[in-house]
Coordinates of C-alpha atoms in Angstrom, one line a residue:
M6 CA 182.1 242.4 266.5
T7 CA 184.8 240.8 264.3
V8 CA 187.2 238.1 265.3
T9 CA 190.2 240.6 265.3
D10 CA 191.5 241.6 268.7
T11 CA 190.1 244.9 269.9
E12 CA 191.9 247.1 272.4
A13 CA 190.4 248.4 275.6
P14 CA 191.4 251.9 276.8
A15 CA 193.6 251.9 279.9
Q16 CA 191.6 252.3 283.0
A17 CA 192.5 255.0 285.5
V18 CA 191.5 252.9 288.5
E19 CA 192.2 249.2 288.5
R20 CA 188.9 247.3 288.8
P21 CA 188.8 244.2 290.9
A22 CA 188.6 241.1 288.7
H23 CA 185.5 239.7 290.3
R24 CA 183.7 243.0 289.5
D25 CA 185.1 243.4 286.0
A26 CA 182.5 242.4 283.3
N27 CA 185.3 241.7 280.9
V28 CA 186.9 239.2 283.2
L29 CA 183.6 237.7 284.0
R30 CA 182.9 237.2 280.3
W31 CA 186.3 235.4 280.0
L32 CA 185.5 233.3 283.1
G33 CA 182.1 232.3 281.7
A34 CA 183.6 231.3 278.4
Y35 CA 186.4 229.3 280.1
T36 CA 183.9 227.6 282.5
A37 CA 181.6 226.6 279.6
S38 CA 184.6 225.3 277.6
M39 CA 185.9 223.3 280.6
I40 CA 182.5 221.7 281.3
G41 CA 182.3 220.9 277.6
D42 CA 185.7 219.2 277.9
S43 CA 184.5 217.0 280.8
V44 CA 181.3 216.0 279.0
Y45 CA 183.2 215.2 275.8
Y46 CA 185.7 212.9 277.6
M47 CA 182.9 211.1 279.4
A48 CA 181.1 210.6 276.1
L49 CA 184.3 209.5 274.3
A50 CA 185.1 206.9 277.1
W51 CA 181.6 205.5 277.0
A52 CA 181.5 205.2 273.2
A53 CA 184.9 203.6 273.1
A54 CA 183.9 201.1 275.9
R55 CA 180.8 200.1 274.0
T56 CA 182.7 199.8 270.7
G57 CA 185.8 197.9 271.8
G58 CA 187.4 196.3 274.8
D59 CA 189.6 197.7 277.5
T60 CA 192.6 198.0 275.3
Q61 CA 190.7 199.8 272.5
T62 CA 189.2 202.2 275.1
G63 CA 192.7 203.0 276.4
V64 CA 193.9 203.6 272.9
V65 CA 191.1 206.0 272.1
L66 CA 191.6 208.0 275.3
A67 CA 195.4 208.1 275.0
V68 CA 195.7 208.9 271.3
G69 CA 194.8 212.6 271.8
S70 CA 197.8 213.1 274.0
I71 CA 200.2 212.5 271.1
P72 CA 199.4 215.7 269.0
R73 CA 199.0 217.6 272.3
A74 CA 202.5 216.9 273.3
V75 CA 204.1 217.3 269.9
L76 CA 202.3 220.5 268.9
M77 CA 202.0 222.3 272.3
L78 CA 205.0 224.6 271.8
G79 CA 203.8 225.5 268.3
G80 CA 200.5 226.5 269.8
G81 CA 202.3 229.0 272.0
V82 CA 204.0 230.5 268.9
L83 CA 200.7 230.8 267.1
A84 CA 199.1 232.5 270.2
D85 CA 201.9 235.1 270.2
R86 CA 201.7 235.6 266.4
I87 CA 198.0 236.2 266.0
G88 CA 196.8 236.8 269.5
P89 CA 195.5 234.4 272.1
R90 CA 191.9 235.4 271.8
R91 CA 191.8 234.5 268.1
V92 CA 193.4 231.1 268.8
V93 CA 190.9 230.4 271.6
I94 CA 187.9 231.4 269.5
G95 CA 189.1 229.2 266.6
S96 CA 189.8 226.3 268.9
D97 CA 186.4 226.4 270.6
A98 CA 184.7 226.8 267.2
A99 CA 186.7 223.8 265.8
R100 CA 185.8 221.7 268.8
C101 CA 182.2 222.6 268.5
L102 CA 182.0 221.6 264.8
V103 CA 183.9 218.4 265.3
V104 CA 181.9 217.2 268.3
L105 CA 178.5 218.2 266.8
G106 CA 179.6 216.6 263.6
L107 CA 180.3 213.3 265.5
A108 CA 176.9 213.6 267.2
G109 CA 175.2 214.0 263.8
A110 CA 177.1 211.0 262.4
L111 CA 176.1 208.8 265.4
L112 CA 172.4 209.6 264.5
L113 CA 173.0 207.7 261.3
T114 CA 175.4 204.9 262.3
S115 CA 176.9 203.2 265.3
P116 CA 180.2 204.5 266.6
A117 CA 183.2 202.9 264.9
L118 CA 186.7 202.7 266.5
W119 CA 188.3 204.5 263.6
M120 CA 185.8 207.3 263.9
L121 CA 186.5 207.8 267.6
I122 CA 190.3 207.7 267.1
A123 CA 190.0 210.3 264.3
V124 CA 188.0 212.6 266.6
A125 CA 190.4 212.1 269.5
L126 CA 193.3 213.0 267.2
V127 CA 191.7 216.2 266.0
F128 CA 190.7 217.1 269.5
G129 CA 194.3 216.6 270.6
V130 CA 195.5 218.9 267.9
V131 CA 193.0 221.6 268.8
D132 CA 194.0 221.2 272.5
A133 CA 197.6 221.9 271.6
L134 CA 196.5 225.3 270.3
F135 CA 193.8 226.0 272.9
L136 CA 195.8 225.3 276.2
P137 CA 198.7 227.8 275.6
A138 CA 196.3 230.5 274.3
V139 CA 193.8 230.2 277.2
G140 CA 196.7 230.5 279.6
A141 CA 198.0 233.6 277.9
L142 CA 194.7 235.3 277.8
P143 CA 194.2 236.6 281.4
P144 CA 196.9 239.3 281.2
R145 CA 195.2 240.6 278.1
V146 CA 191.8 241.0 279.8
T147 CA 192.8 242.3 283.3
A148 CA 195.4 244.4 285.1
P149 CA 198.6 242.8 286.4
G150 CA 197.5 243.4 290.0
Q151 CA 194.5 241.2 289.4
L152 CA 196.3 238.1 288.1
A153 CA 196.4 236.2 291.4
R154 CA 192.6 236.8 291.8
V155 CA 192.0 235.6 288.2
Q156 CA 194.1 232.5 288.9
G157 CA 191.8 231.8 291.9
M158 CA 188.7 232.4 289.8
R159 CA 190.1 230.1 287.1
G160 CA 190.7 227.4 289.8
L161 CA 187.1 227.7 291.0
A162 CA 185.9 227.3 287.4
T163 CA 188.1 224.2 287.0
R164 CA 186.7 222.7 290.2
L165 CA 183.2 223.5 289.0
A166 CA 183.8 221.8 285.7
N167 CA 185.1 218.7 287.4
V168 CA 182.1 218.6 289.7
V169 CA 179.5 219.3 287.1
G170 CA 181.0 218.0 283.9
A171 CA 181.2 214.2 284.6
P172 CA 177.7 213.9 286.1
L173 CA 176.2 216.0 283.3
G174 CA 177.9 213.7 280.8
G175 CA 176.7 210.7 282.7
V176 CA 173.1 212.0 282.6
A177 CA 173.3 212.8 278.9
V178 CA 174.7 209.2 278.2
A179 CA 171.9 207.7 280.3
L180 CA 169.2 209.7 278.5
G181 CA 170.4 209.6 274.9
G182 CA 173.6 207.6 274.7
P183 CA 176.9 209.1 273.5
T184 CA 175.0 211.0 270.7
L185 CA 173.3 213.2 273.2
A186 CA 176.4 213.6 275.3
F187 CA 178.5 214.7 272.3
A188 CA 175.8 217.1 271.3
A189 CA 175.7 218.6 274.8
A190 CA 179.5 219.1 274.7
G191 CA 179.2 220.8 271.3
V192 CA 176.6 223.2 272.7
L193 CA 178.8 224.1 275.6
F194 CA 181.7 224.9 273.3
A195 CA 179.2 227.0 271.3
V196 CA 178.2 228.9 274.4
S197 CA 181.7 230.2 274.9
L198 CA 182.0 231.7 271.5
P199 CA 179.8 234.9 271.9
L200 CA 181.5 235.6 275.3
L201 CA 184.9 235.3 273.7
L202 CA 183.9 237.5 270.8
S203 CA 182.8 240.3 273.2
L204 CA 186.1 240.4 275.1
R205 CA 188.0 243.7 275.2
I206 CA 191.8 243.0 274.8
R207 CA 194.2 245.2 276.6
P208 CA 197.0 246.7 274.4
L209 CA 200.5 245.2 274.9
P210 CA 203.3 247.5 275.9
D211 CA 205.6 248.5 273.0
R212 CA 208.6 246.1 273.4
K213 CA 210.9 246.5 270.5
G214 CA 212.2 243.2 269.2
A215 CA 209.8 241.1 271.3
E216 CA 207.1 240.7 268.7
P217 CA 207.3 237.4 266.8
S218 CA 209.0 237.7 263.5
G219 CA 210.7 235.4 260.9
T220 CA 209.9 231.7 260.9
A221 CA 208.0 229.8 263.6
W222 CA 211.2 228.0 264.6
H223 CA 212.9 231.3 265.1
D224 CA 210.0 232.5 267.3
L225 CA 210.0 229.3 269.3
A226 CA 213.8 229.5 269.9
D227 CA 213.4 233.2 270.8
G228 CA 210.8 232.2 273.4
L229 CA 213.0 229.5 274.9
R230 CA 215.9 232.0 275.1
H231 CA 213.6 234.4 276.9
I232 CA 212.8 231.8 279.5
R233 CA 216.5 230.8 279.9
R234 CA 217.8 234.3 280.3
H235 CA 215.0 235.6 282.6
P236 CA 216.0 235.6 286.3
L237 CA 212.6 234.3 287.4
L238 CA 211.1 232.3 284.5
G239 CA 213.9 229.8 284.4
P240 CA 213.6 228.9 288.1
L241 CA 209.8 228.9 287.9
M242 CA 209.8 226.4 285.0
I243 CA 212.2 224.1 287.0
V244 CA 209.7 224.2 290.0
V245 CA 206.8 223.4 287.6
A246 CA 208.6 220.6 285.8
V247 CA 210.0 218.8 288.9
S248 CA 207.1 219.2 291.2
E249 CA 204.5 218.2 288.6
L250 CA 206.4 214.9 288.0
G251 CA 206.1 214.2 291.7
F252 CA 202.5 215.3 292.0
V253 CA 200.6 213.9 289.0
G254 CA 201.4 210.2 289.3
P255 CA 200.3 209.7 293.0
L256 CA 197.3 212.0 292.8
N257 CA 195.8 210.4 289.6
L258 CA 196.9 206.7 289.2
G259 CA 198.4 206.3 292.6
L260 CA 195.2 206.9 294.5
I261 CA 193.4 204.2 292.6
L262 CA 196.1 201.7 293.4
L263 CA 196.2 202.8 297.0
A264 CA 192.4 202.3 297.4
E265 CA 192.7 198.8 295.9
E266 CA 195.7 197.9 298.1
R267 CA 193.9 199.1 301.3
H268 CA 190.5 197.7 300.2
W269 CA 188.9 201.1 300.6
G270 CA 186.8 200.6 297.5
A271 CA 185.4 203.1 295.1
S272 CA 183.6 205.0 297.8
G273 CA 186.7 205.5 299.9
M274 CA 188.6 206.7 296.8
G275 CA 185.7 209.0 296.1
W276 CA 185.9 210.6 299.6
I277 CA 189.7 211.1 299.2
I278 CA 189.3 212.7 295.8
A279 CA 186.5 214.9 297.0
A280 CA 188.6 216.1 300.0
F281 CA 191.4 217.0 297.6
G282 CA 188.9 219.0 295.5
I283 CA 187.6 220.8 298.6
G284 CA 191.2 221.8 299.6
A285 CA 192.0 223.0 296.1
G286 CA 188.7 224.8 295.9
A287 CA 189.4 226.6 299.2
T288 CA 192.7 227.8 297.9
A289 CA 191.1 229.1 294.7
L290 CA 188.4 230.9 296.7
L291 CA 191.0 232.4 299.0
L292 CA 192.9 233.9 296.0
A293 CA 189.7 235.0 294.3
V294 CA 188.6 236.9 297.4
R295 CA 192.0 238.2 298.7
G296 CA 193.5 239.0 295.3
R297 CA 197.1 239.0 296.5
V298 CA 199.5 237.0 298.7
P299 CA 202.5 238.8 300.1
R300 CA 205.9 237.2 299.5
A301 CA 204.4 235.2 296.7
G302 CA 207.6 233.5 295.6
L303 CA 208.4 232.3 299.1
V304 CA 204.9 231.3 299.9
M305 CA 204.7 229.3 296.6
C306 CA 207.8 227.3 297.4
L307 CA 206.8 226.6 301.0
A308 CA 203.3 225.6 300.0
V309 CA 204.6 223.1 297.5
L310 CA 207.0 221.8 300.2
V311 CA 204.1 221.3 302.7
G312 CA 202.0 219.7 300.0
S313 CA 204.8 217.2 299.2
V314 CA 204.8 216.1 302.9
A315 CA 201.1 215.5 302.7
I316 CA 201.6 213.5 299.5
G317 CA 204.1 211.2 301.2
S318 CA 201.8 210.7 304.2
L319 CA 198.9 209.5 302.1
A320 CA 200.2 206.0 301.8
Q321 CA 201.1 205.7 305.5
L322 CA 197.6 206.5 306.9
P323 CA 195.4 203.6 308.0
S324 CA 191.9 205.0 307.4
V325 CA 189.9 206.7 304.7
A326 CA 189.2 209.6 307.1
L327 CA 192.9 210.3 307.7
A328 CA 193.8 209.9 304.1
A329 CA 191.0 212.3 303.1
T330 CA 192.4 214.8 305.6
A331 CA 195.9 214.5 304.0
A332 CA 194.4 214.8 300.5
A333 CA 192.6 218.0 301.6
C334 CA 196.0 219.4 302.7
V335 CA 197.5 218.4 299.3
G336 CA 194.8 220.2 297.5
L337 CA 195.1 223.3 299.8
F338 CA 198.9 223.7 299.7
A339 CA 199.7 222.3 296.2
G340 CA 196.8 224.3 294.8
L341 CA 198.1 227.4 296.4
G342 CA 201.6 226.8 295.1
G343 CA 200.3 226.1 291.6
S344 CA 198.1 229.2 291.5
L345 CA 200.9 231.5 292.7
C346 CA 203.3 230.0 290.2
G347 CA 200.8 230.6 287.4
A348 CA 200.3 234.2 288.5
L349 CA 204.0 234.9 288.8
I350 CA 204.7 233.4 285.4
Q351 CA 202.0 235.7 283.8
T352 CA 203.2 238.7 285.8
V353 CA 206.9 238.5 285.0
T354 CA 206.7 237.4 281.4
E355 CA 207.1 240.0 278.7
P356 CA 203.6 240.2 277.2
A357 CA 204.7 239.4 273.7
Y358 CA 206.1 236.1 274.9
L359 CA 203.1 235.0 277.0
G360 CA 201.9 232.3 274.5
R361 CA 205.3 230.7 274.2
V362 CA 206.1 230.8 277.9
T363 CA 202.6 229.4 278.7
S364 CA 203.1 226.6 276.2
V365 CA 206.3 225.5 278.0
S366 CA 204.6 225.4 281.4
T367 CA 201.5 223.7 280.0
L368 CA 203.7 221.1 278.2
F369 CA 205.1 220.1 281.6
T370 CA 201.7 219.9 283.3
H371 CA 199.5 218.5 280.5
A372 CA 201.9 216.4 278.3
I373 CA 205.2 215.4 280.0
A374 CA 203.9 214.9 283.6
P375 CA 201.2 212.3 282.6
L376 CA 204.1 210.2 281.2
S377 CA 204.7 209.3 284.8
Y378 CA 201.6 207.1 284.9
P379 CA 203.1 203.9 283.5
V380 CA 206.2 204.5 285.7
T381 CA 204.0 204.9 288.7
G382 CA 202.0 201.8 287.9
A383 CA 205.1 199.7 287.4
A384 CA 206.8 201.0 290.5
V385 CA 203.7 200.3 292.7
A386 CA 203.6 196.7 291.2
M387 CA 207.2 196.2 292.2
W388 CA 207.5 198.0 295.6
G389 CA 204.0 198.9 296.8
T390 CA 202.4 202.3 297.3
G391 CA 204.4 203.4 300.4
P392 CA 207.8 203.7 298.7
V393 CA 206.3 205.1 295.5
F394 CA 204.4 207.8 297.3
A395 CA 207.5 208.7 299.4
A396 CA 209.6 208.9 296.2
S397 CA 207.0 211.1 294.5
A398 CA 206.8 213.3 297.6
S399 CA 210.6 213.6 297.6
L400 CA 210.6 214.7 293.9
C401 CA 207.9 217.2 294.6
A402 CA 209.8 218.6 297.5
A403 CA 213.0 218.8 295.4
G404 CA 211.1 221.2 293.1
A405 CA 210.2 223.4 296.0
L406 CA 213.7 223.3 297.5
T407 CA 215.1 224.2 294.1
G408 CA 212.9 227.2 294.0
L409 CA 214.0 228.3 297.5
A410 CA 217.6 228.1 296.3
F411 CA 217.0 231.1 294.0
T412 CA 217.1 234.4 295.9
R413 CA 215.2 236.3 293.2
L414 CA 212.3 233.7 293.3
R415 CA 212.2 233.7 297.1
R416 CA 211.8 237.5 297.1
A417 CA 209.4 237.6 294.1
E418 CA 206.2 239.6 294.7
L419 CA 202.9 240.0 292.8
P420 CA 201.9 243.5 291.8
G421 CA 199.8 245.3 294.4

């Protein structure tokens, strides 16, 4: 089969996503790629730590975020121009070659800081193309009524990658150093390629004037106008942007600082993170099995609101057990809100704009929201974890309340 997109005939009966071989091929490719990501970052962090000090390690890990943030919107334009499957295939092929090339180089020489920085930069560029395209792919491989179920399946795959990827990378580093870990990541990227090549792509509805044309800047501006003028996409993007800014800092950097402040140690933090993963996994499983949630827009906003209350309570609880319970609630409700938001975005977006719209939401979640890390760290140093977690919870709640203020969003439904 060639790399060009192939079109699948329309099915008379909508097949459940978990029984659709086409969706399962996509899920297998996505899972292999996500596990490869985890192994790659483990290997990169280990190689950087062995090569330089703490500062150099931080530089190596952070440098990939620069091209990801700068080029993310352009990745969405490219996905709409040539098709998301082609972009995902090209991205995984590029990551495979780069990482295997680095593994081969490390067989001949010790890792150098410049070498790791160069690979991190290339990886960041490829991620800027991969992330919008992989987010735009589900509506092209399944029916609209199955998008919530696919979001749940994608959430389960992400949780599996988090659970399996880091230990797998650690074992590879222990057995063969960063060389073996990079090689394992490259093999995982390679595994996704035949699955992606075998995907059947659903034809897009004929929308006159929606197809990308002219310059890339024109296409990007057209995509942003589509979001601004759409009665649901604009509010959904506001919810994503505001709630993610309140969510990312406490749940990533904030938990580490909280565990240090309360002297819970690494094991206590591990239990809290594990509880969050269990809650998020339960939500993903619910969506994967159920397939649809009535009053999706209202449930999304209320779930984010409840999740924000749980975020605020984390810093007020005196024990690891209670904090882990609150973290499980955060994972359950914030995960439900995020999955429903993703399904609504993919459902209401004109298909020809999926790459560009996905790139905007991904920019908020993967590029802009992490900028809150230094702000969170500085704020905790000045005021402690309690006020910072409360402020972050308030920001997350503000996103949910903003969504509730839009009648169309409150009444939004997913296809049956």
